Amino acid sequence: MGDSNYSKAYIQTLIDELKTSKIYTDLQCAAQVEIAKPTLRLSELKKGVLNGLVNSGWDRKLRNAIYRFLQTHPKLQFPSPPPEHLKEPLVFLRKAQQAWEKRILKSLNSMCTDLNIPLARKRPEKEQKEWAQKWTELGIDGPVHFEKTEPKDASVKDLSQFRPVYAPKDFLEVIIGLQNPNYHGSDTPGFYHLWGIVQVPLKVKDIDELRLQYSDMSINQCQSGIDDAQDIPSELFEQERVKLGKKVINTNHGPLAQEFSKKGCPTSMRATLWCQILAVELDEIDILYYEQLKTNVLQHDLLVDSLLYKDVKLTATNDDQYFVFEDFLYQVLLPFSRDTYVLNHFDYNSASPPKSYIRGRLGMDEFAVNYPPNGVIPFHGFAMYVAPMCFLYKETITLYYVFREMYVRYFFRLHSISSHPQGIVGLSLLFESLLQTHESDLFFHLKSVGCQPLKVAFKWLVRAFSGYLSSDQVLLLWDRVLAYNSLEILAVLAVAIFSFRKTNLMKVQSYNAAEAVLADLTTLQVIPLIQLSLFSK
Amino acid sequence: MARLKYASDMDKSVLLNNFETRGWVPVGPDDDWNFYWANVQSIRNVFSIDCGFRLTDDQVISHFPNHVELTRKDLMVKNIKRYRKDLDKEGNPLAEKDENGRYIHLDFIPQTFMLPADYNLFVEEFRKNPNTTWIMKPCGKARGVGIFLVNKLSQLKKWSRDSKTSNFTPPTSKDTYVISKYIDNPLLIGGKKFDLRLYVLVTSFRPLKCYLFRLGFARFCTVKYNASINELDNMFVHLTNVSIQKQGDDYNNVHGGKWTVQNLRLFLEGTRGKEVTDRLFDEMQWQIVHSLKAVAGGISNDRHCFECYGYDIIIDDNLKPWLIEVNASPSLTSTTSSDRIMKYKLINDVINIVIPPGQVPDVRWNKIPAKEHLGNFDVLYDEELAQQDVMGGDPRKLGPGTFRGKRDGSRPSPATWK
């Protein structure tokens, strides 16, 4: 076949994976149906069956399945690297991630001992029944005991003793401390002089590469989110865009949806487009799987549940854009932490799932379990990854699968230490280098008044701007993350925001003043800002 | 910049800040003010036959004399019913009815009866569908006070007695109630019920000039909606008034249970599609305009008056809006900081529309504000401009503003709104 892009081994992996998935059996059944058709001639068996399958849309489904595989499996190099290199090729970063994980787990365990709550426990029958009833309104009481005799104060006290395991600023401290042991950047200024606080010299894109990458967003191209606004006559852009969008949706082809979304998704089509790009198509098995996860939640109470509950209460419930969806967040996050499918992503994530041990069997590997079952310990603000998507999906099950896919493809990179250009370290470095190169006077001024720009922008990056921008803008931004398959746009936007508020920032004389200038981003329109920043120098 | 004199019956910061920013001078209501933000009692005094006084050409006041035609629940219903009947009699296509006798285009209030006057009519209707819930609202009160739900005739014993008495003393406003079919299938978001508060500024009734404020909001109940009979008494489930929700355990001070109309629109477009969402918003505007037309004949169109109404609308789960009531004095208290900013902008834009900035009010002006003074208001309907347009005239016509600011070919043209 001579396809030079993909090695034989890669294609074989693809075929093996497809053979074990549902689409294989479905295709076989469909082929059987085709063969049984009386119009089929024996002399043209293969051609006839293939045509029949194509006509009934099976080639599209197969293409989508392959597309999904391509998106989640990076091309293998030859010779194939050992598994820990797939996670993270640089040893010192791998070690740093492991050290960070140890710290988090230690913090979790000590909270456990202090509060005398087990990491996991089985719920008594009565409590399970109560949870089943209250499943759609967990926002009221949450994961505390439902015994009616317990005074309300006691439950409130319980929750206040839970602290988030870590917050973005703790993580930033760790990143600042990263040092490549082969590289001396100390007293004598070398040829590679970094103003910022990230000391790891990773390769990041420069502005020309970004302009090429995001060329579909250039100023001379109409974009959803600007050119289909209310006060612009719809004949100019919106009508054509909507017509094209309908055509794209009807073909149900992932790459096509992705290409279309490069200029943003019309609001009413976004939900479907995201599903197509992420190849989320729910069938009965998926529904059953979610129900199984829900049963797991009802049967066992995890300490992590309280952390998630507290996180929702601190973030989304206090947010005037997302408070409405509070109950949905529990219905997504609690099953999420029991979903072992998520463990697959650790193959390409520098992080590893924390391990815990059955009571009394500390250190014995046979009794080690992943804790939580999906291997992801939530931090302060985790719930905000889900919140913007509540504007798109009113059935929790679709919301669940879309969120899960977004997490294992993109969001995990925002809180693990890795050398991947889209990892949080790479994004931070990209932000700093772009700002230093293109707004050097601003960077220098801020540095000299004691405000490192990354210290303000870091929380935006970790949360992918959720909760900082207004909800429609977050969705427009995430359109581009999906369409260009890259988180780099987050760093570009962060730089654009600093540029936009440059006049006021040049006047500040302290870190707090700088933070105040950048505190409220809810009035910003992200697409024009990105366009200005990338294409108008 | 003209230093105008203002009087205000209310001590609200959103009002006073707006006045002070303009450099206006505070005076008492008995002095020579240019701008008076009055409460409804003062309006009665100003326009009363005995002790009222003539207003001069440079005075504007914030209520119409008999605004109750729109803002009292029973009078609003009476006026709308009469308006529909009149249109029907003259054969206007707007009053078209379907095979069940329900108005197709003008069905925007839930079925309502006055008590005690229409008690027998109500009983007849109730017996036809005994499993429905009705909501009892006292005519003269506000903020959710005195409202309760009814699903059994026995809960209305008091009014059945009253209706049987043969004396003709008309009931005072304290005793009259309206009873409406309860909308038990409200659109729920996040499992919770909400209603919409939209602000509408009217500067004239004949010709009708009304403006819609873009920054309306939805008020959410803190408790999940539960239509079961046991929860009929739980006002936290059913009544969205902030004054009631504030007392609940789960009330949150940061957002106050308020969601912007923009977020509502984003959610509906994203989950239900653009066409149905546009239709919903168009229909709400349609309802507002017709409710104003219904009372336009009866309100005394004093040139000195303007009024900022608070429209309460509930959307059911078929995405049909229902007009619940109109408030003459929508609350200007701010519950959250976004609330305060929004209400400040509201008053700011109202003042700029009513008195073109920098000028002294002159009630003889043509009441066509320049586009740049509208602020966050859109022109909802300007009858004068619409008429000029029909006669091939004014290029400055802004058109019945929609939330989208552009015409959608499927909507009835302005001509049918006359």
CSV table of C-alpha atoms in Angstrom, one decimal, chain A residues 136-137 140 230-234 238 246 267-268 271 317-325 327-328 390-394 471-472 475, chain B residues 189-192 214 220 222-224 249-250 252 254-255 257-259 263 266-267 269-275 338 403-406:
chain,number,residue,atom,x,y,z
A,136,THR,CA,-30.6,14.6,40.3
A,137,GLU,CA,-30.4,17.1,43.2
A,140,ILE,CA,-28.8,20.3,48.3
A,230,GLN,CA,-26.7,40.5,16.1
A,231,ASP,CA,-26.1,43.8,14.6
A,232,ILE,CA,-24.5,42.6,11.4
A,233,PRO,CA,-26.8,41.7,8.5
A,234,SER,CA,-27.0,38.0,8.3
A,238,GLU,CA,-24.2,34.0,9.0
A,246,LYS,CA,-25.9,22.0,8.1
A,267,THR,CA,-24.2,28.3,18.6
A,268,SER,CA,-27.0,26.0,17.6
A,271,ALA,CA,-23.1,20.5,20.4
A,317,THR,CA,-22.1,27.3,42.6
A,318,ASN,CA,-20.7,30.8,43.2
A,319,ASP,CA,-20.4,31.6,39.6
A,320,ASP,CA,-23.3,33.6,38.2
A,321,GLN,CA,-23.0,31.9,34.8
A,322,TYR,CA,-22.9,28.3,35.9
A,323,PHE,CA,-24.7,28.0,39.2
A,324,VAL,CA,-27.8,26.8,37.4
A,325,PHE,CA,-26.0,23.6,36.4
A,327,ASP,CA,-26.6,19.3,39.9
A,328,PHE,CA,-25.4,18.3,36.5
A,390,CYS,CA,-23.5,22.4,30.3
A,391,PHE,CA,-24.6,25.1,27.9
A,392,LEU,CA,-24.5,22.5,25.1
A,393,TYR,CA,-25.9,19.2,26.4
A,394,LYS,CA,-29.0,18.9,28.5
A,471,SER,CA,-19.6,31.5,28.9
A,472,ASP,CA,-20.1,32.2,25.2
A,475,LEU,CA,-17.1,28.1,24.1
B,189,ILE,CA,-33.1,24.5,33.5
B,190,GLY,CA,-30.9,22.5,35.8
B,191,GLY,CA,-34.1,21.1,37.2
B,192,LYS,CA,-35.2,24.4,38.6
B,214,ARG,CA,-31.4,44.1,26.7
B,220,PHE,CA,-34.3,30.9,39.6
B,222,THR,CA,-33.2,27.6,44.8
B,223,VAL,CA,-35.1,24.3,45.2
B,224,LYS,CA,-35.6,21.7,42.5
B,249,ASP,CA,-31.4,28.0,53.1
B,250,ASP,CA,-29.7,27.7,49.8
B,252,ASN,CA,-26.6,32.5,47.4
B,254,VAL,CA,-23.0,36.0,45.0
B,255,HIS,CA,-25.3,35.4,42.1
B,257,GLY,CA,-30.2,33.1,41.7
B,258,LYS,CA,-30.1,35.5,38.7
B,259,TRP,CA,-29.0,34.5,35.3
B,263,ASN,CA,-26.9,33.1,29.1
B,266,LEU,CA,-26.9,30.8,24.7
B,267,PHE,CA,-28.3,27.8,26.5
B,269,GLU,CA,-29.7,28.1,21.2
B,270,GLY,CA,-27.1,25.5,22.1
B,271,THR,CA,-29.6,22.8,23.3
B,272,ARG,CA,-32.7,23.5,21.3
B,273,GLY,CA,-31.6,25.3,18.2
B,274,LYS,CA,-31.6,28.8,16.8
B,275,GLU,CA,-35.0,28.9,15.1
B,338,SER,CA,-23.8,42.6,38.8
B,403,PHE,CA,-33.1,41.0,20.3
B,404,ARG,CA,-31.3,40.4,17.1
B,405,GLY,CA,-31.7,43.8,15.7
B,406,LYS,CA,-32.7,42.6,12.3
